Amino acid sequence: MTYPDGDPIDQLVHLGREVIGAGLAVGSGGNLSARSHGAHECVVTASGTWLDRLSRTSFVRVRITDGVALDGATPSSEVGLHLAVYRARPDVNAVVHLHPQTAVLLEALGVPIRLMTTDHAFYLRRVAVTAWHAPGTPEVGEAVAAAVADGTNCVLLPFHGCAVLGDTVEMAHRRAVNLEEAARLTYQAVSLVGDRALPECPPEFLAGRDAGSLI
């Protein structure tokens, strides 16, 4: 099945239902944004919205350069994270911020997430971790923007959540799913054998494979 047709808002509505259904977030535990390619504004979930109850009225248009809300509504308190990413990465058209429980748990325990399957390696490539900053502060966006400036598309925010990026909403969604699956497999592996040298997908698998494509 192909990803739903429609503009970025329609796709974000779909994504919100899917991530809640998959257990990648609970209730309003996260926020979503997207923009059309090259656009100078993005749409961001409004403050307090539940991700599995989104509609076309659940979003606020925000100007990327200065953060001005163009619709008059109040965007998510993490809007600064989204804007900082778009400013740092012109190639990114979707930012997904979620609170995936297993990924957050492993980071809090100091256990790095292993990319064990070819899908994990292909879609995530690497997982960066920022220093801790209080949610909703400018420092969160600054830290994430610095972490993704080198092309990284997946970042963990300690005791908080994750930020995953994509050139499309679908790609960001795929990365969010693979991050939490990689975390769950890592958790299972550590439960079985302890935190030793756990296996990861052979690095040669990625040779010549475009990070923006699909498998």
CSV table of C-alpha atoms in Angstrom, one decimal:
chain,number,residue,atom,x,y,z
A,1,MET,CA,0.0,0.0,0.0
A,2,THR,CA,1.4,3.4,-0.9
A,3,TYR,CA,1.4,6.3,1.5
A,4,PRO,CA,-1.8,8.4,1.6
A,5,ASP,CA,-2.2,11.0,-1.2
A,6,GLY,CA,-2.9,14.5,-0.3
A,7,ASP,CA,-1.1,17.6,1.0
A,8,PRO,CA,1.2,17.5,4.1
A,9,ILE,CA,-1.6,18.1,6.5
A,10,ASP,CA,-3.5,15.0,5.3
A,11,GLN,CA,-0.4,12.9,5.6
A,12,LEU,CA,0.3,14.2,9.1
A,13,VAL,CA,-3.2,13.4,10.2
A,14,HIS,CA,-2.6,9.8,9.0
A,15,LEU,CA,0.8,9.7,10.7
A,16,GLY,CA,-0.7,10.8,14.0
A,17,ARG,CA,-3.2,8.0,14.1
A,18,GLU,CA,-0.6,5.5,13.0
A,19,VAL,CA,2.0,6.4,15.6
A,20,ILE,CA,-0.5,6.2,18.5
A,21,GLY,CA,-1.8,2.9,17.2
A,22,ALA,CA,1.7,1.6,17.1
A,23,GLY,CA,2.5,2.7,20.6
A,24,LEU,CA,5.1,5.2,19.5
A,25,ALA,CA,3.5,7.9,21.6
A,26,VAL,CA,0.6,8.3,24.1
A,27,GLY,CA,-2.2,10.9,23.7
A,28,SER,CA,-0.6,14.3,23.0
A,29,GLY,CA,2.9,13.0,23.6
A,30,GLY,CA,4.6,14.6,20.7
A,31,ASN,CA,4.1,17.1,17.8
A,32,LEU,CA,4.4,16.9,14.0
A,33,SER,CA,5.2,19.3,11.3
A,34,ALA,CA,5.7,19.4,7.5
A,35,ARG,CA,6.2,21.8,4.7
A,36,SER,CA,6.0,21.7,0.9
A,37,HIS,CA,9.4,21.4,-0.7
A,38,GLY,CA,11.2,24.8,-0.6
A,39,ALA,CA,8.4,26.5,1.3
A,40,HIS,CA,9.2,29.3,3.8
A,41,GLU,CA,6.4,28.2,6.1
A,42,CYS,CA,5.4,25.0,7.7
A,43,VAL,CA,2.4,23.5,9.4
A,44,VAL,CA,2.8,22.4,13.0
A,45,THR,CA,0.4,20.7,15.3
A,46,ALA,CA,-1.4,23.1,17.6
A,47,SER,CA,-0.8,23.2,21.3
A,48,GLY,CA,-2.4,20.3,23.2
A,49,THR,CA,-3.6,18.3,20.2
A,50,TRP,CA,-4.0,14.5,20.6
A,51,LEU,CA,-2.1,12.8,17.8
A,52,ASP,CA,-4.8,10.2,17.1
A,53,ARG,CA,-7.5,12.9,16.9
A,54,LEU,CA,-6.0,15.3,14.4
A,55,SER,CA,-8.0,17.0,11.7
A,56,ARG,CA,-7.2,19.7,9.2
A,57,THR,CA,-8.0,22.3,11.8
A,58,SER,CA,-5.4,20.9,14.2
A,59,PHE,CA,-2.5,22.6,12.6
A,60,VAL,CA,-1.0,26.1,12.6
A,61,ARG,CA,0.9,27.7,9.7
A,62,VAL,CA,4.2,29.1,11.0
A,63,ARG,CA,6.8,31.2,9.2
A,64,ILE,CA,10.1,29.5,9.4
A,65,THR,CA,12.4,32.5,9.4
A,66,ASP,CA,10.9,34.2,12.5
A,67,GLY,CA,8.5,31.8,14.0
A,68,VAL,CA,5.4,34.0,13.5
A,69,ALA,CA,2.1,32.0,13.6
A,70,LEU,CA,0.2,32.9,10.4
A,71,ASP,CA,-3.2,31.5,11.5
A,72,GLY,CA,-3.6,33.1,14.9
A,73,ALA,CA,-3.7,29.8,16.7
A,74,THR,CA,-1.1,28.6,19.2
A,75,PRO,CA,1.4,26.1,17.9
A,76,SER,CA,3.0,23.4,20.0
A,77,SER,CA,5.4,24.4,22.7
A,78,GLU,CA,8.1,22.6,20.8
A,79,VAL,CA,7.6,24.6,17.6
A,80,GLY,CA,11.2,25.9,18.1
A,81,LEU,CA,12.6,22.4,17.6
A,82,HIS,CA,10.8,22.1,14.2
A,83,LEU,CA,11.8,25.6,13.0
A,84,ALA,CA,15.4,25.1,14.1
A,85,VAL,CA,15.6,21.9,12.0
A,86,TYR,CA,14.1,23.5,8.9
A,87,ARG,CA,16.6,26.3,9.2
A,88,ALA,CA,19.5,24.0,9.5
A,89,ARG,CA,18.4,21.4,6.9
A,90,PRO,CA,16.9,22.8,3.7
A,91,ASP,CA,16.4,19.1,2.5
A,92,VAL,CA,14.0,18.3,5.3
A,93,ASN,CA,10.3,18.6,4.7
A,94,ALA,CA,8.9,16.8,7.8
A,95,VAL,CA,9.8,16.7,11.5
A,96,VAL,CA,8.3,14.1,13.8
A,97,HIS,CA,8.8,14.6,17.6
A,98,LEU,CA,7.5,11.7,19.7
A,99,HIS,CA,8.0,10.2,23.1
A,100,PRO,CA,8.7,6.5,22.3
A,101,GLN,CA,9.0,4.6,25.6
A,102,THR,CA,11.6,2.0,24.8
A,103,ALA,CA,14.0,4.4,23.1
A,104,VAL,CA,13.7,6.9,26.0
A,105,LEU,CA,14.1,4.1,28.6
A,106,LEU,CA,17.3,2.8,27.0
A,107,GLU,CA,18.8,6.3,26.7
A,108,ALA,CA,18.1,7.0,30.3
A,109,LEU,CA,19.8,3.7,31.3
A,110,GLY,CA,22.8,4.6,29.1
A,111,VAL,CA,22.3,1.7,26.7
A,112,PRO,CA,23.0,2.7,23.0
A,113,ILE,CA,20.3,1.6,20.6
A,114,ARG,CA,21.8,-1.0,18.2
A,115,LEU,CA,20.8,-1.0,14.5
A,116,MET,CA,20.4,-4.8,14.1
A,117,THR,CA,18.3,-5.2,11.0
A,118,THR,CA,18.9,-4.0,7.4
A,119,ASP,CA,15.9,-1.8,7.7
A,120,HIS,CA,17.2,-0.1,10.9
A,121,ALA,CA,20.5,0.5,9.3
A,122,PHE,CA,19.1,1.7,6.0
A,123,TYR,CA,16.5,4.2,7.4
A,124,LEU,CA,18.2,5.4,10.5
A,125,ARG,CA,22.0,5.2,9.6
A,126,ARG,CA,22.9,6.6,13.0
A,127,VAL,CA,21.2,7.8,16.1
A,128,ALA,CA,22.5,11.0,17.8
A,129,VAL,CA,21.9,12.0,21.4
A,130,THR,CA,21.7,15.6,22.6
A,131,ALA,CA,22.5,16.9,26.1
A,132,TRP,CA,19.4,17.2,28.4
A,133,HIS,CA,17.4,20.4,28.1
A,134,ALA,CA,14.0,21.2,29.5
A,135,PRO,CA,11.2,20.6,27.0
A,136,GLY,CA,9.9,23.7,25.2
A,137,THR,CA,13.0,25.7,25.7
A,138,PRO,CA,15.1,27.3,22.9
A,139,GLU,CA,18.0,25.0,23.9
A,140,VAL,CA,16.1,21.9,22.7
A,141,GLY,CA,15.8,23.3,19.2
A,142,GLU,CA,19.4,24.5,19.2
A,143,ALA,CA,20.7,21.1,20.3
A,144,VAL,CA,18.7,19.2,17.8
A,145,ALA,CA,19.7,21.5,14.9
A,146,ALA,CA,23.3,21.0,15.8
A,147,ALA,CA,22.9,17.3,16.0
A,148,VAL,CA,21.3,17.0,12.5
A,149,ALA,CA,23.5,19.5,10.7
A,150,ASP,CA,25.8,16.7,9.5
A,151,GLY,CA,22.9,14.9,7.8
A,152,THR,CA,21.8,12.8,10.8
A,153,ASN,CA,18.0,12.2,10.7
A,154,CYS,CA,17.3,10.6,14.1
A,155,VAL,CA,18.0,12.3,17.4
A,156,LEU,CA,17.2,11.2,21.0
A,157,LEU,CA,16.4,13.9,23.6
A,158,PRO,CA,17.3,12.5,27.1
A,159,PHE,CA,14.3,11.9,29.4
A,160,HIS,CA,12.1,13.4,26.8
A,161,GLY,CA,11.7,11.8,23.3
A,162,CYS,CA,13.1,11.8,19.8
A,163,ALA,CA,13.1,13.9,16.7
A,164,VAL,CA,13.1,12.1,13.3
A,165,LEU,CA,13.4,13.9,10.0
A,166,GLY,CA,12.6,13.1,6.4
A,167,ASP,CA,12.3,14.7,3.0
A,168,THR,CA,8.7,13.5,3.1
A,169,VAL,CA,6.2,12.7,5.8
A,170,GLU,CA,6.4,9.0,4.8
A,171,MET,CA,10.2,8.9,5.3
A,172,ALA,CA,10.0,10.5,8.7
A,173,HIS,CA,7.3,8.0,9.7
A,174,ARG,CA,9.4,5.1,8.5
A,175,ARG,CA,12.3,6.4,10.6
A,176,ALA,CA,10.2,6.8,13.7
A,177,VAL,CA,8.9,3.2,13.4
A,178,ASN,CA,12.4,1.8,12.9
A,179,LEU,CA,13.8,3.7,15.8
A,180,GLU,CA,11.4,2.2,18.3
A,181,GLU,CA,11.7,-1.2,16.8
A,182,ALA,CA,15.5,-1.0,17.0
A,183,ALA,CA,15.1,0.1,20.7
A,184,ARG,CA,12.8,-2.8,21.4
A,185,LEU,CA,15.2,-5.3,19.9
A,186,THR,CA,18.1,-3.8,21.8
A,187,TYR,CA,16.0,-4.1,25.0
A,188,GLN,CA,15.3,-7.7,24.3
A,189,ALA,CA,18.9,-8.5,23.5
A,190,VAL,CA,20.2,-6.8,26.7
A,191,SER,CA,17.6,-8.8,28.7
A,192,LEU,CA,18.9,-12.0,27.2
A,193,VAL,CA,22.7,-11.5,27.2
A,194,GLY,CA,23.4,-8.3,29.1
A,195,ASP,CA,24.9,-5.1,27.7
A,196,ARG,CA,27.8,-6.6,25.9
A,197,ALA,CA,29.0,-6.3,22.3
A,198,LEU,CA,25.6,-6.8,20.7
A,199,PRO,CA,25.5,-7.4,17.0
A,200,GLU,CA,24.7,-4.7,14.5
A,201,CYS,CA,23.9,-4.8,10.8
A,202,PRO,CA,27.2,-5.1,8.8
A,203,PRO,CA,28.3,-1.6,7.7
A,204,GLU,CA,29.0,-2.8,4.1
A,205,PHE,CA,25.3,-3.2,3.6
A,206,LEU,CA,24.9,0.6,3.3
A,207,ALA,CA,27.6,1.0,0.7
A,208,GLY,CA,26.2,2.8,-2.3
A,209,ARG,CA,22.6,2.9,-0.9
A,210,ASP,CA,20.9,6.3,-1.1
A,211,ALA,CA,19.6,7.3,2.4
A,212,GLY,CA,16.6,9.0,0.8
A,213,SER,CA,15.2,6.0,-1.1
A,214,LEU,CA,13.0,3.2,0.1
A,215,ILE,CA,13.5,-0.5,0.6
